[in-house]
Short mmCIF file of N, CA and C in Angstrom, two decimals:
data_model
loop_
_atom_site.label_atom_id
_atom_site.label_comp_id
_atom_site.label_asym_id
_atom_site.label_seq_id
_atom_site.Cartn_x
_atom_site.Cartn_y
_atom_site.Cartn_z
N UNK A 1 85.93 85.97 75.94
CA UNK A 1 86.59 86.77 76.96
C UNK A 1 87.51 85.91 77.81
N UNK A 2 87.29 84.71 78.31
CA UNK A 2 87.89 83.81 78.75
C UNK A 2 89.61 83.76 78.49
N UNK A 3 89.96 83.90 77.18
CA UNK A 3 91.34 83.55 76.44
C UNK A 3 91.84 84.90 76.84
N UNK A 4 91.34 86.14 77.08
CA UNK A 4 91.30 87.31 77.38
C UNK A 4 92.34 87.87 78.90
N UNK A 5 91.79 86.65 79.54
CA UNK A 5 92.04 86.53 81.23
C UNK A 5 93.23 86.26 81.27
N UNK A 6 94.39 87.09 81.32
CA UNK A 6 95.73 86.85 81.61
C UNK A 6 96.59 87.31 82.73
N UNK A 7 95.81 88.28 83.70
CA UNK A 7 96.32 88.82 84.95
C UNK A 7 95.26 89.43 85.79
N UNK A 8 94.95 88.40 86.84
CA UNK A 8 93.67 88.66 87.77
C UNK A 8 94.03 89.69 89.27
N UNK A 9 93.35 90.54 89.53
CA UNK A 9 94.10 91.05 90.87
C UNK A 9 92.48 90.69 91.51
N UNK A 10 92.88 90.36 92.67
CA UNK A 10 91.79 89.10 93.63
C UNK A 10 91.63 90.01 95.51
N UNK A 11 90.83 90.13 95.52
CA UNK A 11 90.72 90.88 97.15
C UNK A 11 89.96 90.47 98.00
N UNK A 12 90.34 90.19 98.93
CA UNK A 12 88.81 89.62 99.95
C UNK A 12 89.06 90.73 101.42
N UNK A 13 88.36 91.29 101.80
CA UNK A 13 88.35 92.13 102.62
C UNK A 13 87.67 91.16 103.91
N UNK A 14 88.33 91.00 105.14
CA UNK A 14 88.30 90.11 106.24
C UNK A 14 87.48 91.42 107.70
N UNK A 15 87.26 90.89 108.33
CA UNK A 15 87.18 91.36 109.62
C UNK A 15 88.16 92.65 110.10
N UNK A 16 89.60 92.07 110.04
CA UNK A 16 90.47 92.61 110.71
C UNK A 16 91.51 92.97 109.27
N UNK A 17 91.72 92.25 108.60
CA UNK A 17 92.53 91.68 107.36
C UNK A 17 92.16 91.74 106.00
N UNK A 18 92.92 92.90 105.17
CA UNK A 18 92.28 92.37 103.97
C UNK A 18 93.51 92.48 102.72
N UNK A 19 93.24 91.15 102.17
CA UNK A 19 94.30 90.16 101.46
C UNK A 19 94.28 91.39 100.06
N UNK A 20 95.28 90.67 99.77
CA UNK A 20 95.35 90.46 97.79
C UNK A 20 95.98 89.83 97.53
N UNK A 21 95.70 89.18 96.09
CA UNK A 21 96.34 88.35 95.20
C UNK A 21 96.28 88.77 94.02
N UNK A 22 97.80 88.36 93.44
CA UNK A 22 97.85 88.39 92.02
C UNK A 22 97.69 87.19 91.11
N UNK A 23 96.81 87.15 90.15
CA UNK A 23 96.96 85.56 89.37
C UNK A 23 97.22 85.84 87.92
N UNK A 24 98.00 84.85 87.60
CA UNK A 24 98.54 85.35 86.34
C UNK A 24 98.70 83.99 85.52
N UNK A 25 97.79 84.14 84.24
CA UNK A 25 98.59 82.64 83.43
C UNK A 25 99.78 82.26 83.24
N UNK A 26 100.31 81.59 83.56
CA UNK A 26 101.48 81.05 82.78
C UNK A 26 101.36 79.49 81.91
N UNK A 27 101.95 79.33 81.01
CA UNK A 27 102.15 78.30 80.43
C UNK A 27 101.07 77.69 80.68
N UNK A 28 99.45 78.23 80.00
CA UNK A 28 98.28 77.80 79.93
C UNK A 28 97.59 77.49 81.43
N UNK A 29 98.35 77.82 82.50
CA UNK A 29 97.93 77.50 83.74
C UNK A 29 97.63 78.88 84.87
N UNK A 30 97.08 78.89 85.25
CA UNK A 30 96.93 80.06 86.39
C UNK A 30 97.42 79.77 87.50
N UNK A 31 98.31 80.79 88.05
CA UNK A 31 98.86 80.86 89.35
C UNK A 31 98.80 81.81 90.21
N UNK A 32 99.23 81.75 91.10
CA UNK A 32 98.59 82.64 92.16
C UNK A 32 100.14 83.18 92.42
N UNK A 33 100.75 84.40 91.92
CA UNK A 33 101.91 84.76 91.88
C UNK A 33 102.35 85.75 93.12
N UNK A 34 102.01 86.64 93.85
CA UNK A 34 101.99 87.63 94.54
C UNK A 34 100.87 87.51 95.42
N UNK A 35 101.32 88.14 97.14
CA UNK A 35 100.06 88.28 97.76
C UNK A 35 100.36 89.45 98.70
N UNK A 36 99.41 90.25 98.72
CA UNK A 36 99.65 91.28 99.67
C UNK A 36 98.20 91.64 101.01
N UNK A 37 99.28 92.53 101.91
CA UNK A 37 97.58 92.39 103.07
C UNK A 37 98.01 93.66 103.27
N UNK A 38 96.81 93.71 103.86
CA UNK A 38 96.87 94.99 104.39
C UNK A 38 95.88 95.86 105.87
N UNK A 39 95.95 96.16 106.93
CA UNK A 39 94.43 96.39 108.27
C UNK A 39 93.55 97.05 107.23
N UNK A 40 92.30 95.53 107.55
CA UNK A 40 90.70 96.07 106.47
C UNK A 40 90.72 97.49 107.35
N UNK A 41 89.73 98.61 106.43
CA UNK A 41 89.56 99.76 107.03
C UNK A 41 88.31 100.54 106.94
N UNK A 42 87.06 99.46 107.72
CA UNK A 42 86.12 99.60 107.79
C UNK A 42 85.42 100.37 109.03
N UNK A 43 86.47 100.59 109.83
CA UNK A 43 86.22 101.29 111.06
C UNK A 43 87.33 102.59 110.67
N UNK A 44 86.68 103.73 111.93
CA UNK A 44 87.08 105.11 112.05
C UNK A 44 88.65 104.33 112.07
N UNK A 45 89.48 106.03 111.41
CA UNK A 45 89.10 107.05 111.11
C UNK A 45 88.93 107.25 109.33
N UNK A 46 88.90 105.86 108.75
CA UNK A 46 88.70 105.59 107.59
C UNK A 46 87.20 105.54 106.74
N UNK A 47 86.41 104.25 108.25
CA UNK A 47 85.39 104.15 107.53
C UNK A 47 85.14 103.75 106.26
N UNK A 48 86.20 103.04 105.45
CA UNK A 48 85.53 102.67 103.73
C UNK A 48 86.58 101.66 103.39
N UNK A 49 86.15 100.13 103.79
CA UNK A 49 87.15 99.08 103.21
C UNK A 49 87.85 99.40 101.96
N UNK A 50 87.94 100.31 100.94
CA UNK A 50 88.30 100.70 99.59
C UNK A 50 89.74 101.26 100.04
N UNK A 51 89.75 102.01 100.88
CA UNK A 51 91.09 102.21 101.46
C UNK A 51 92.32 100.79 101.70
N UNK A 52 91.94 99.98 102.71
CA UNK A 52 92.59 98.63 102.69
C UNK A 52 92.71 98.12 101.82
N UNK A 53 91.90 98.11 100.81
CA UNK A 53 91.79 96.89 99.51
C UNK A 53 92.87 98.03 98.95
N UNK A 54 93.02 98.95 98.59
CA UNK A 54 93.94 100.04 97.80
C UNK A 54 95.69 99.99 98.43
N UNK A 55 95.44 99.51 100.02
CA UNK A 55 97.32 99.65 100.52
C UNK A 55 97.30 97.68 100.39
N UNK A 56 96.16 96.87 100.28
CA UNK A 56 96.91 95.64 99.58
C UNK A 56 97.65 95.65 98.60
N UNK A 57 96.43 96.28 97.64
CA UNK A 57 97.12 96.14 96.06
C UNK A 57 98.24 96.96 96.09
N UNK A 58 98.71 98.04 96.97
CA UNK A 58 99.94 98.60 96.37
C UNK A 58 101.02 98.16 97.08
N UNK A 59 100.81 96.94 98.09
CA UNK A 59 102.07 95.59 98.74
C UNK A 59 101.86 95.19 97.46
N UNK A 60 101.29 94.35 97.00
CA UNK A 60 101.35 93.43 95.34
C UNK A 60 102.33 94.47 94.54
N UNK A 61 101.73 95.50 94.00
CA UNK A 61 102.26 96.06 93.39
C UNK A 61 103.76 96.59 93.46
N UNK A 62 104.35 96.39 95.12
CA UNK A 62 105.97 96.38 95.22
C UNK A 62 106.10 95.10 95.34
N UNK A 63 105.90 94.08 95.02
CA UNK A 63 106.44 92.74 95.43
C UNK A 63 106.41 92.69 93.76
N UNK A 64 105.69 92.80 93.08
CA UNK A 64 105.50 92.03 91.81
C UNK A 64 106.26 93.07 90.96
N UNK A 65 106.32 94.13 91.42
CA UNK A 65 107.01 95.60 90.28
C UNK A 65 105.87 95.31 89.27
N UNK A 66 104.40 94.99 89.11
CA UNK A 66 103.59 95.46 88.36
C UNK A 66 102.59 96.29 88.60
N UNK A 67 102.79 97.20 87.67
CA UNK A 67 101.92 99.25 88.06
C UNK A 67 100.30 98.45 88.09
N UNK A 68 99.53 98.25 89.19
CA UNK A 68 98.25 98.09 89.11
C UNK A 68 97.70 99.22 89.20
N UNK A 69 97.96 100.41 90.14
CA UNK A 69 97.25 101.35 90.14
C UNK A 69 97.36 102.73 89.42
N UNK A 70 96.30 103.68 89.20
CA UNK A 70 96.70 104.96 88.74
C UNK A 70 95.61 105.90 89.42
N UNK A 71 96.19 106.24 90.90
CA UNK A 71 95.67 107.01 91.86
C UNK A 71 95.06 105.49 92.68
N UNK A 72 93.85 106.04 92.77
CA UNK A 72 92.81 104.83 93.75
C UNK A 72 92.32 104.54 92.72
N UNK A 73 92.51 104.08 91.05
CA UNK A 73 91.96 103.27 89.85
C UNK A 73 92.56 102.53 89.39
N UNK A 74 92.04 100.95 89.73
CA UNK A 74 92.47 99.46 88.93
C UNK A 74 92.82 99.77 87.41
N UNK A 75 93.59 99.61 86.85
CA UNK A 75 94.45 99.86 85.75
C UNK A 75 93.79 98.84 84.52
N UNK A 76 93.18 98.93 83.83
CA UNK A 76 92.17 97.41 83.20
C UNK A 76 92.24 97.89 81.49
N UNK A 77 92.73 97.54 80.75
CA UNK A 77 93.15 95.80 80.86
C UNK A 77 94.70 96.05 81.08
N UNK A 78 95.04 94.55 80.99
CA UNK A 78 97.03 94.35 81.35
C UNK A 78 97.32 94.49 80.09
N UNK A 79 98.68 95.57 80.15
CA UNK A 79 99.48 95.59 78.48
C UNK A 79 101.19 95.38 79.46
N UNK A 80 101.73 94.75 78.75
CA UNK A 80 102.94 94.17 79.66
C UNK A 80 102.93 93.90 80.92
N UNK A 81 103.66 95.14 81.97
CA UNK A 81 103.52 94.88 83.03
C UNK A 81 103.04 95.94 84.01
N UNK A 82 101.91 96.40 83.02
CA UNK A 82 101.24 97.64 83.69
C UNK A 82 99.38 96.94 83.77
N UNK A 83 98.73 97.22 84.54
CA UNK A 83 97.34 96.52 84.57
C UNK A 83 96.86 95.45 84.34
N UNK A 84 96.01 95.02 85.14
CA UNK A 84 94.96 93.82 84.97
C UNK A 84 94.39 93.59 84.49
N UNK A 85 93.96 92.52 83.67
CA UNK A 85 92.50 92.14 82.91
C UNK A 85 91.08 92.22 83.89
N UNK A 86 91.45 91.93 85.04
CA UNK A 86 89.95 91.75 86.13
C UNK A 86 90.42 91.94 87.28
N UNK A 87 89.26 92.18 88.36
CA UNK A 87 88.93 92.76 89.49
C UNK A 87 88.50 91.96 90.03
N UNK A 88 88.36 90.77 90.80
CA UNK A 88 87.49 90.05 91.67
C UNK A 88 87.51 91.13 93.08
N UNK A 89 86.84 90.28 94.12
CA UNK A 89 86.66 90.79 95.22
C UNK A 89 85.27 89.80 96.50
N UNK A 90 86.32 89.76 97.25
CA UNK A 90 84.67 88.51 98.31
C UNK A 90 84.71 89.12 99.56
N UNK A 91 84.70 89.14 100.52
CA UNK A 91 84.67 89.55 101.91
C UNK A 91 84.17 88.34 102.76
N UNK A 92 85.17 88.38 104.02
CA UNK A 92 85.39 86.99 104.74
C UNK A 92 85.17 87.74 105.94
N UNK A 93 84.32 88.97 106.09
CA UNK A 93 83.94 89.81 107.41
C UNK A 93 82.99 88.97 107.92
N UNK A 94 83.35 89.17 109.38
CA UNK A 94 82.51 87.76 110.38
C UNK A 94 81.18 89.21 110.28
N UNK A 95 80.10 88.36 110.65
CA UNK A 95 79.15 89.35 110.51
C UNK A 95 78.20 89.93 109.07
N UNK A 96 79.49 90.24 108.15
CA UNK A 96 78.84 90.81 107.32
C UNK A 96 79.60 92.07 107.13
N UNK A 97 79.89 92.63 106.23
CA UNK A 97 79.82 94.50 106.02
C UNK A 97 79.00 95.20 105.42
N UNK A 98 79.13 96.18 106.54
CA UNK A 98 77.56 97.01 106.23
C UNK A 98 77.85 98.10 104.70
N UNK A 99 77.15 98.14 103.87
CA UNK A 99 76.78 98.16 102.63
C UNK A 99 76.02 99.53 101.96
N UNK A 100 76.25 100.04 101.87
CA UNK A 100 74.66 100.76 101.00
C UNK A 100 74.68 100.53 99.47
N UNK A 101 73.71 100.27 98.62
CA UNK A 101 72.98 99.71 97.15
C UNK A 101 72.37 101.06 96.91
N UNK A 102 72.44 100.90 95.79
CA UNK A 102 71.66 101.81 94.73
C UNK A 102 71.32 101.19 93.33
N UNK A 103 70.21 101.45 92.69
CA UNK A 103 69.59 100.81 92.04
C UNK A 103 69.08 102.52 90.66
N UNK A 104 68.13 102.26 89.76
CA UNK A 104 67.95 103.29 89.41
C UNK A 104 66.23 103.83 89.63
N UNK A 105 65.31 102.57 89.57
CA UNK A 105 64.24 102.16 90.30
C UNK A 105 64.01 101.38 91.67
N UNK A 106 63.57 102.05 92.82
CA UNK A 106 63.63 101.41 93.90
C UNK A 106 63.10 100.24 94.04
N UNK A 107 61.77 99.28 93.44
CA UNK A 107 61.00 98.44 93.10
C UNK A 107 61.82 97.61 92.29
N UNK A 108 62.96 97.91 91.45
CA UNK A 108 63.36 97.25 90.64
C UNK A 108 64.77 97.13 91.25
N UNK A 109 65.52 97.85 90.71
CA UNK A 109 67.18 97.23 90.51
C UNK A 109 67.48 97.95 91.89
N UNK A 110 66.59 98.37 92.74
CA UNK A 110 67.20 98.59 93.71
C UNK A 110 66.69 97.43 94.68
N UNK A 111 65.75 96.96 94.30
CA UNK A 111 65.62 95.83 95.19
C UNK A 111 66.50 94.43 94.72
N UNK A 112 66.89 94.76 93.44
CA UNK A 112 68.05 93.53 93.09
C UNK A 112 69.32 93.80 93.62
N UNK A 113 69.64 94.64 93.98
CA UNK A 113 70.72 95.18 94.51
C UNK A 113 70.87 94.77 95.77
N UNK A 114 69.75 95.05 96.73
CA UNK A 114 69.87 95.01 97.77
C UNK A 114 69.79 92.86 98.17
N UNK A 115 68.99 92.51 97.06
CA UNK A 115 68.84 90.74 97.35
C UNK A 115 70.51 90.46 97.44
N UNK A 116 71.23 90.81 95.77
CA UNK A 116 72.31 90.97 95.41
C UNK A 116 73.34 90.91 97.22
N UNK A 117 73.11 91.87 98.02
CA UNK A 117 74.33 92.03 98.58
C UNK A 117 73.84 91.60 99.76
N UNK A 118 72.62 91.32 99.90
CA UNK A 118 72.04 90.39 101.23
C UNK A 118 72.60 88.85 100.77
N UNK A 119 72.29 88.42 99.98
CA UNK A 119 73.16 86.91 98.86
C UNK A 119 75.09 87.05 99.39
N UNK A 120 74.96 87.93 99.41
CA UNK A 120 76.88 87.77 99.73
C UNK A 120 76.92 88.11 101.09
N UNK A 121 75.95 88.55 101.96
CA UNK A 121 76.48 88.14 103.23
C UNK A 121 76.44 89.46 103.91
N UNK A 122 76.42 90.53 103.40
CA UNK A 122 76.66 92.06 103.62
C UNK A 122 75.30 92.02 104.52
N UNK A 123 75.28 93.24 105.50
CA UNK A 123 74.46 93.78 105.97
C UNK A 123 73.97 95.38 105.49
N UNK A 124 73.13 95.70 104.98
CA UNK A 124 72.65 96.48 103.70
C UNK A 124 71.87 97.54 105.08
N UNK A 125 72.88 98.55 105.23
CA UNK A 125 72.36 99.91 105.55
C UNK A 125 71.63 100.48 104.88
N UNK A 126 71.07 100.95 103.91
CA UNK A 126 70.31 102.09 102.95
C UNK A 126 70.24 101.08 101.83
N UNK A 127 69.19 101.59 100.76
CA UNK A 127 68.93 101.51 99.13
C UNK A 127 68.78 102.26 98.89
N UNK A 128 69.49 103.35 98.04
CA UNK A 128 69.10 104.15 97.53
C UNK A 128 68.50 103.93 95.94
N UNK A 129 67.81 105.38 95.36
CA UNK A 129 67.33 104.92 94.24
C UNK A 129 67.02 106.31 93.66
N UNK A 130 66.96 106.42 92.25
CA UNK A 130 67.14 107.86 91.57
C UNK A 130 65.63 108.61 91.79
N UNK A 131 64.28 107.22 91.97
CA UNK A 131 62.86 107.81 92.42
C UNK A 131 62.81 107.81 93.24
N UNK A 132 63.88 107.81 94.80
CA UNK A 132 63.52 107.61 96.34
C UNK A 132 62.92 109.56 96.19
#
Protein backbone atom coordinates (compact mmCIF):
# COMPACT_ATOMS: atom_id res chain seq x y z
CA UNK A 1 0.00 0.00 0.00
CA UNK A 2 2.86 2.23 0.68
CA UNK A 3 3.85 2.69 -3.33
CA UNK A 4 0.03 3.35 -3.37
CA UNK A 5 0.43 6.78 -1.35
CA UNK A 6 0.56 9.45 -3.96
CA UNK A 7 -1.71 12.37 -2.63
CA UNK A 8 -2.24 12.81 1.18
CA UNK A 9 -4.91 15.44 2.39
CA UNK A 10 -3.63 16.08 6.22
CA UNK A 11 -5.95 18.07 8.94
CA UNK A 12 -5.30 18.98 12.38
CA UNK A 13 -8.16 20.71 13.97
CA UNK A 14 -6.62 23.46 16.65
CA UNK A 15 -8.40 25.31 19.42
CA UNK A 16 -9.33 28.26 17.41
CA UNK A 17 -7.74 27.03 13.90
CA UNK A 18 -8.04 24.27 11.82
CA UNK A 19 -5.29 23.67 9.11
CA UNK A 20 -5.01 21.55 5.93
CA UNK A 21 -2.48 20.22 3.93
CA UNK A 22 -1.95 18.76 0.77
CA UNK A 23 1.05 16.18 0.27
CA UNK A 24 1.83 14.89 -2.81
CA UNK A 25 4.85 12.72 -4.21
CA UNK A 26 6.88 14.09 -6.50
CA UNK A 27 9.96 12.76 -8.01
CA UNK A 28 10.00 9.88 -5.32
CA UNK A 29 9.79 12.57 -2.59
CA UNK A 30 6.82 13.93 -0.61
CA UNK A 31 5.92 17.43 -0.34
CA UNK A 32 3.79 19.39 1.33
CA UNK A 33 2.18 21.30 -1.73
CA UNK A 34 -0.95 23.37 -0.62
CA UNK A 35 -2.24 24.57 2.76
CA UNK A 36 -5.48 25.74 3.74
CA UNK A 37 -7.25 27.00 7.25
CA UNK A 38 -10.07 27.53 8.16
CA UNK A 39 -12.23 28.92 12.20
CA UNK A 40 -12.19 25.13 13.93
CA UNK A 41 -16.03 24.80 14.48
CA UNK A 42 -16.43 23.16 17.58
CA UNK A 43 -18.47 25.71 19.28
CA UNK A 44 -22.24 27.00 18.57
CA UNK A 45 -23.77 27.56 16.10
CA UNK A 46 -21.96 24.63 14.44
CA UNK A 47 -20.97 22.46 17.16
CA UNK A 48 -19.03 19.65 14.90
CA UNK A 49 -15.22 20.33 14.00
CA UNK A 50 -16.23 18.29 10.56
CA UNK A 51 -17.57 21.50 9.37
CA UNK A 52 -14.01 23.45 9.65
CA UNK A 53 -12.01 20.51 8.55
CA UNK A 54 -14.62 20.57 5.29
CA UNK A 55 -14.12 24.83 4.54
CA UNK A 56 -10.11 23.87 4.97
CA UNK A 57 -10.15 21.32 2.49
CA UNK A 58 -12.25 23.35 0.12
CA UNK A 59 -9.29 26.56 0.56
CA UNK A 60 -6.84 23.51 -0.67
CA UNK A 61 -9.08 22.59 -3.06
CA UNK A 62 -9.13 26.37 -4.75
CA UNK A 63 -5.51 26.86 -4.32
CA UNK A 64 -4.50 23.50 -5.78
CA UNK A 65 -7.62 23.28 -8.52
CA UNK A 66 -7.70 19.60 -7.14
CA UNK A 67 -11.61 18.27 -6.75
CA UNK A 68 -11.08 16.71 -3.10
CA UNK A 69 -14.55 16.83 -2.29
CA UNK A 70 -18.00 15.38 -3.41
CA UNK A 71 -20.53 17.08 -1.02
CA UNK A 72 -18.99 16.70 2.72
CA UNK A 73 -17.10 13.18 1.17
CA UNK A 74 -13.17 12.84 0.88
CA UNK A 75 -12.92 11.68 -2.69
CA UNK A 76 -10.50 8.28 -2.15
CA UNK A 77 -8.50 7.14 -4.08
CA UNK A 78 -6.62 10.02 -6.43
CA UNK A 79 -7.17 9.40 -10.32
CA UNK A 80 -5.46 12.54 -11.92
CA UNK A 81 -6.49 15.49 -10.36
CA UNK A 82 -9.59 14.50 -8.71
CA UNK A 83 -9.10 12.67 -5.02
CA UNK A 84 -6.81 11.46 -2.49
CA UNK A 85 -5.24 8.32 -1.64
CA UNK A 86 -5.57 9.14 2.39
CA UNK A 87 -7.11 11.04 5.10
CA UNK A 88 -4.90 11.80 8.05
CA UNK A 89 -6.16 13.98 10.79
CA UNK A 90 -4.56 15.07 14.66
CA UNK A 91 -6.02 17.82 16.75
CA UNK A 92 -3.74 20.47 18.45
CA UNK A 93 -7.04 21.55 20.74
CA UNK A 94 -5.56 22.91 24.06
CA UNK A 95 -7.59 20.83 26.39
CA UNK A 96 -8.68 18.19 24.34
CA UNK A 97 -12.02 17.79 22.11
CA UNK A 98 -14.81 16.48 23.51
CA UNK A 99 -15.62 13.21 21.61
CA UNK A 100 -18.25 10.58 21.71
CA UNK A 101 -16.97 6.56 20.72
CA UNK A 102 -18.92 3.84 19.81
CA UNK A 103 -17.88 0.46 19.85
CA UNK A 104 -20.22 -2.63 18.97
CA UNK A 105 -19.70 -4.33 22.53
CA UNK A 106 -19.48 -1.97 25.40
CA UNK A 107 -16.80 -4.24 27.41
CA UNK A 108 -15.03 -4.60 24.29
CA UNK A 109 -14.48 -2.24 21.33
CA UNK A 110 -16.22 0.21 23.10
CA UNK A 111 -13.88 0.35 25.72
CA UNK A 112 -11.04 0.32 22.97
CA UNK A 113 -12.49 3.13 21.57
CA UNK A 114 -12.83 5.07 24.30
CA UNK A 115 -8.71 4.12 25.57
CA UNK A 116 -8.25 4.87 21.69
CA UNK A 117 -9.41 8.58 21.99
CA UNK A 118 -8.42 9.15 25.68
CA UNK A 119 -4.56 8.09 23.96
CA UNK A 120 -5.02 11.15 21.55
CA UNK A 121 -5.87 13.56 24.01
CA UNK A 122 -9.75 13.94 23.42
CA UNK A 123 -12.01 14.30 26.25
CA UNK A 124 -14.63 11.38 25.70
CA UNK A 125 -18.26 12.58 26.48
CA UNK A 126 -20.37 9.26 25.98
CA UNK A 127 -19.51 5.45 24.71
CA UNK A 128 -21.90 4.32 23.10
CA UNK A 129 -22.49 0.66 22.21
CA UNK A 130 -25.08 -1.54 20.14
CA UNK A 131 -25.70 -3.65 23.91
CA UNK A 132 -25.89 -0.22 25.93
Amino acid sequence: MGSDLNVIIATDCGSTTTKAILIEKKDGQYRQTFRGEAPTTVEAPFEDVTRGVLNAIQEVEELSGRKILDGDRIITPAEGDVGVDTYISTSSAGGGLQMMVGGVVQAMTGESAQRCALGAGAIVMDTLAAND
